Amino acid sequence: MSTDVKTDASAEAQAERRINMIEAINEALDIMLERDDDVIVMGEDVGYFGGVFRCTAGLQEKHGKTRVFDTPISECGIIGVAVGMGAYGLRPVPEIQFADYIYPGLDQLISEAARLRYRSATEYIAPMTVRSPFGGGIFGGQTHSQSPESIFTHVSGLKTVIPSTPYDAKGLLISCIEDNDPVIFFEPKRIYNGPFSGFYDKPVEPWKKHKDSVVPEGYYKIPLGKARTVQEGEALTVLAYGTMVHVAEAVCREKGVDADILDLRTLVPLDIEAIEASVKKTGRCLIVHEATRTSGFGSELSALVTERCFYHLEAPVERVTGFDTPYPHSLEWAYFPGPVRIGEAIDKILKD
Amino acid sequence: MADAADNPSPKGDNRPALALHVPEPKSRPGDPVDFSELDIPEAGSQPRPDEGAKPEDMKDLAYGLVRVLGDDNKAHGPWDPKLDPETLRTMLGHMALTRAFDERMFRGQRQGKTSFYMKCTGEEATSISAAMALASDDMVFPSYRQQGILIARGYPLIEMINQIYSNKGDKLKGRQLPIMYSSREHSFFSISGNLATQTPQAVGWAMASAIKGDSRIAATWVGEGSTAEGDFHSACTFATVYNAPVILNVINNQWAISSFSGFAGSERTTFAARALGYGLAGLRVDGNDALACFAAQQWAANRARANQGPTLIEYFTYRAEGHSTSDDPSGYRSAQEREEWPLGDPVMRLKNHLIAIGEWDEERQEKMDLEAAELVKKTTKEAEKNGILGHGLHHPFHTMFEDVFEELPWHLKEQAEQATRERITKFGSERPDA
């Protein structure tokens, strides 16, 4: 009977099926494990247990423990063996449990994975995707909240990708896994279960109520290097990624600002055309990220916008970011670049 | 006498003051050397366990020294790999060629033909004999001092020299520092300047081979100094956890640039003994004994191939020359060390063995050395037609931007155009050889 029901409703269910970001990531991994025998998923607690965030739940049971397995607690080892697996011809998808713990693997990422194609003149490549939950807003304190993306965007040879919706998470992750370059795939853990408005005292909506949680079953890809237009507007351009896309969107909605919001999705390679087109249209630009300010990715964005859109700018480019401190625990909402900070920046940009 | 009781802690209580031990080598420049404390067992005295032996049942081998070639230049004991004379002569030929190559390239650097070079003098057996014990498609993850592997695997000398000269024939397109070779065709992994990074990579490659049900194994080489890197610990841990078909070769040549092996921990234990803590098989081998080097690698290869697990081999040897062309060892160690090193020279020992078994003579050796020198000289001249470093015959400017990614992203395209513009401004042409 249940089979019949499924069949009857399949077309509609397919169109309206809504899942959260964890389920979307799980599906992407499942599909790629199915499609490509060379895909290997590994990391701390990802195997039998299915991951501390459940992103790999059920995958070991389905694909076997030589395809999906637990590793020793050694980020250097996880990334290092992934480089070796890539040299063999596999397509490893290692997980680093928190982006805050990726640092022991940095030498392997920066000196090895990122440089391998270049230094061997394509004899060897590192077609790996390092997945890692990142970002704050969850009372994670200093070592469960960081946003280290600018460490990676500064490295020649690495791509950095950050989804902000279940639909994007699945399509982008599939693209990353199929990409022949090493990719850092940061998953904003604050929005694993639902988009976050930044108004932390209001109840959080689950993904089920958001249009971008409608995710097709099966295989699809979202190209790397292409930004997503979250909403079109004329008053100013907002450049954001990850959790901050939703926070910026909510603030603009609250304030009734007609913003052109771009979700960058890929930081390297960056969709410079979309950025230029938007800023040249609006003449004003706000950059928002959770990461600390100094030498953050916002600095790069600000410089690019200034260099390429200078004669179209009607106000200085503003950056709303985390403060230049380690991520605090008790003062999380004072640190987080939330609605007040974003609102003030918008007022300042629009005043000129 | 710094007795604890005589030396109370300045912190105010009766506890004895602590004292930091900073290792110091036994001899410095100008000092006489004394190697009498080295425990060098008789050739042939070490047992050869079954290749499936449990690590805990072969502990003595991690503290001993597997030796085959005795003072009489004959092969002794159960580790004798019983190689036929033709194989031994081939091995000796690879060593002669490697030595001739090192000599010429070192001179080339001094003549300004390239920026940098590193010899492997005294360590030839640890790469050549070991490589000969592997199958040609077993994957090797070397450090920078295993040029002997490339020579043993028949990698064209001209490719090596082109790479050293960073010229237009360099298949790495002048991107890499001299001697950082790469040859996928020869199952030789791209060498990195970052020490020990290749060790977990070798383990990962071996894991991949096992995941795929392949029959190929991996081997990696790392200096004793680099075993102090965290990567080496990761490699040992992953190797043991997944029973990876990998061989971890540690070349203990006593020196990491100016730091003697004590700074990597050799004062308290052997490097082979580290294997035991990980549950790896550990072998300690006379690294200047070509037959012992071959036998140990063969033992470990058989073990890995039979899914019996990884092996850590310490090759006890001596870095006879400076660390690199940028190094002067007379600034930190006694010159007599090399002269009095009790394990001798690997090339001489193999040569003497072949003579002792009636398969070689001084005349043929002399001819072989001469031919090796001639071959290197001839190939060098040929390579120089492709250019030497800094003389303009390099790859075109735009190649600098290629292969950072599979495809050129917009920002690299812009920078490539900039470099081309700068070239035209400076030389009036885009072409490097115009």
CSV table of C-alpha atoms in Angstrom, one decimal, chain A residues 155-276:
chain,number,residue,atom,x,y,z
A,155,VAL,CA,46.2,30.0,-0.4
A,156,SER,CA,46.9,29.6,-4.2
A,157,GLY,CA,45.4,26.3,-5.4
A,158,LEU,CA,42.6,25.9,-2.9
A,159,LYS,CA,38.9,26.6,-3.6
A,160,THR,CA,36.7,27.7,-0.8
A,161,VAL,CA,32.9,27.0,-0.9
A,162,ILE,CA,30.2,27.9,1.7
A,163,PRO,CA,26.6,27.1,1.1
A,164,SER,CA,23.7,28.9,2.8
A,165,THR,CA,20.7,26.7,2.0
A,166,PRO,CA,19.9,23.0,1.8
A,167,TYR,CA,19.4,23.2,-2.0
A,168,ASP,CA,22.8,24.9,-2.4
A,169,ALA,CA,24.5,22.6,0.1
A,170,LYS,CA,23.7,19.5,-1.9
A,171,GLY,CA,24.3,20.9,-5.4
A,172,LEU,CA,27.6,22.7,-4.4
A,173,LEU,CA,28.9,19.7,-2.5
A,174,ILE,CA,28.4,17.4,-5.5
A,175,SER,CA,30.2,19.9,-7.6
A,176,CYS,CA,33.1,20.1,-5.1
A,177,ILE,CA,33.4,16.3,-5.0
A,178,GLU,CA,33.6,16.1,-8.7
A,179,ASP,CA,36.0,19.0,-9.0
A,180,ASN,CA,39.6,18.0,-9.6
A,181,ASP,CA,41.0,20.8,-7.4
A,182,PRO,CA,41.1,20.6,-3.6
A,183,VAL,CA,38.1,22.3,-2.1
A,184,ILE,CA,37.4,23.5,1.4
A,185,PHE,CA,33.7,23.1,2.0
A,186,PHE,CA,32.6,25.0,5.1
A,187,GLU,CA,29.2,24.2,6.4
A,188,PRO,CA,27.6,26.9,8.6
A,189,LYS,CA,26.5,24.8,11.5
A,190,ARG,CA,24.2,27.5,12.8
A,191,ILE,CA,21.9,26.9,9.9
A,192,TYR,CA,22.2,23.1,9.7
A,193,ASN,CA,18.6,22.9,11.0
A,194,GLY,CA,17.1,26.2,10.0
A,195,PRO,CA,17.9,29.6,8.6
A,196,PHE,CA,19.0,32.0,11.3
A,197,SER,CA,17.8,35.6,11.2
A,198,GLY,CA,20.3,37.0,13.7
A,199,PHE,CA,17.4,37.9,16.0
A,200,TYR,CA,18.5,35.4,18.5
A,201,ASP,CA,15.7,36.1,20.9
A,202,LYS,CA,13.1,35.1,18.4
A,203,PRO,CA,12.2,31.5,17.7
A,204,VAL,CA,14.2,29.9,14.9
A,205,GLU,CA,12.2,28.7,11.9
A,206,PRO,CA,13.0,25.2,10.6
A,207,TRP,CA,14.2,24.7,7.0
A,208,LYS,CA,10.8,23.1,6.2
A,209,LYS,CA,9.3,26.6,6.0
A,210,HIS,CA,11.9,28.0,3.7
A,211,LYS,CA,11.7,27.9,-0.1
A,212,ASP,CA,15.3,26.8,-0.5
A,213,SER,CA,14.7,23.6,1.5
A,214,VAL,CA,12.9,22.2,-1.5
A,215,VAL,CA,15.7,19.8,-2.7
A,216,PRO,CA,15.3,17.4,-5.6
A,217,GLU,CA,16.1,13.8,-5.0
A,218,GLY,CA,19.0,12.5,-7.0
A,219,TYR,CA,21.9,14.1,-8.7
A,220,TYR,CA,22.2,17.8,-9.6
A,221,LYS,CA,25.0,20.3,-9.5
A,222,ILE,CA,25.5,24.0,-8.8
A,223,PRO,CA,28.5,25.4,-10.6
A,224,LEU,CA,31.4,26.7,-8.4
A,225,GLY,CA,32.3,30.3,-8.9
A,226,LYS,CA,28.7,31.5,-9.4
A,227,ALA,CA,27.0,33.7,-6.8
A,228,ARG,CA,23.3,33.4,-6.0
A,229,THR,CA,21.0,36.5,-6.1
A,230,VAL,CA,19.1,36.2,-2.9
A,231,GLN,CA,16.9,39.2,-3.7
A,232,GLU,CA,17.1,42.0,-6.2
A,233,GLY,CA,17.1,45.6,-5.1
A,234,GLU,CA,18.3,49.0,-5.9
A,235,ALA,CA,19.4,50.7,-2.7
A,236,LEU,CA,22.6,48.9,-2.0
A,237,THR,CA,24.5,45.7,-2.6
A,238,VAL,CA,25.0,43.3,0.2
A,239,LEU,CA,27.8,40.7,-0.2
A,240,ALA,CA,27.5,37.8,2.2
A,241,TYR,CA,27.9,34.0,2.5
A,242,GLY,CA,26.8,31.3,5.0
A,243,THR,CA,24.7,32.2,8.0
A,244,MET,CA,25.2,35.9,7.3
A,245,VAL,CA,23.1,35.7,4.1
A,246,HIS,CA,20.0,35.0,6.2
A,247,VAL,CA,20.9,37.6,8.9
A,248,ALA,CA,21.5,40.3,6.2
A,249,GLU,CA,18.2,39.3,4.5
A,250,ALA,CA,16.3,39.6,7.8
A,251,VAL,CA,17.7,42.9,8.6
A,252,CYS,CA,16.9,44.4,5.2
A,253,ARG,CA,13.4,43.0,5.6
A,254,GLU,CA,12.9,44.5,9.1
A,255,LYS,CA,14.3,47.8,7.9
A,256,GLY,CA,12.4,47.8,4.6
A,257,VAL,CA,15.7,48.3,2.7
A,258,ASP,CA,15.5,47.5,-1.0
A,259,ALA,CA,18.9,45.6,-1.1
A,260,ASP,CA,20.5,43.6,-3.8
A,261,ILE,CA,21.7,40.7,-1.8
A,262,LEU,CA,24.3,38.4,-3.2
A,263,ASP,CA,25.2,35.0,-1.6
A,264,LEU,CA,28.7,34.5,-2.9
A,265,ARG,CA,28.6,30.7,-2.4
A,266,THR,CA,32.2,30.3,-3.7
A,267,LEU,CA,34.9,32.6,-2.3
A,268,VAL,CA,37.6,31.2,-4.6
A,269,PRO,CA,37.0,31.4,-7.5
A,270,LEU,CA,34.9,34.4,-6.9
A,271,ASP,CA,32.0,35.5,-9.0
A,272,ILE,CA,33.4,38.9,-9.7
A,273,GLU,CA,31.1,39.6,-12.6
A,274,ALA,CA,28.0,39.3,-10.4
A,275,ILE,CA,29.6,41.6,-7.8
A,276,GLU,CA,30.6,44.2,-10.3
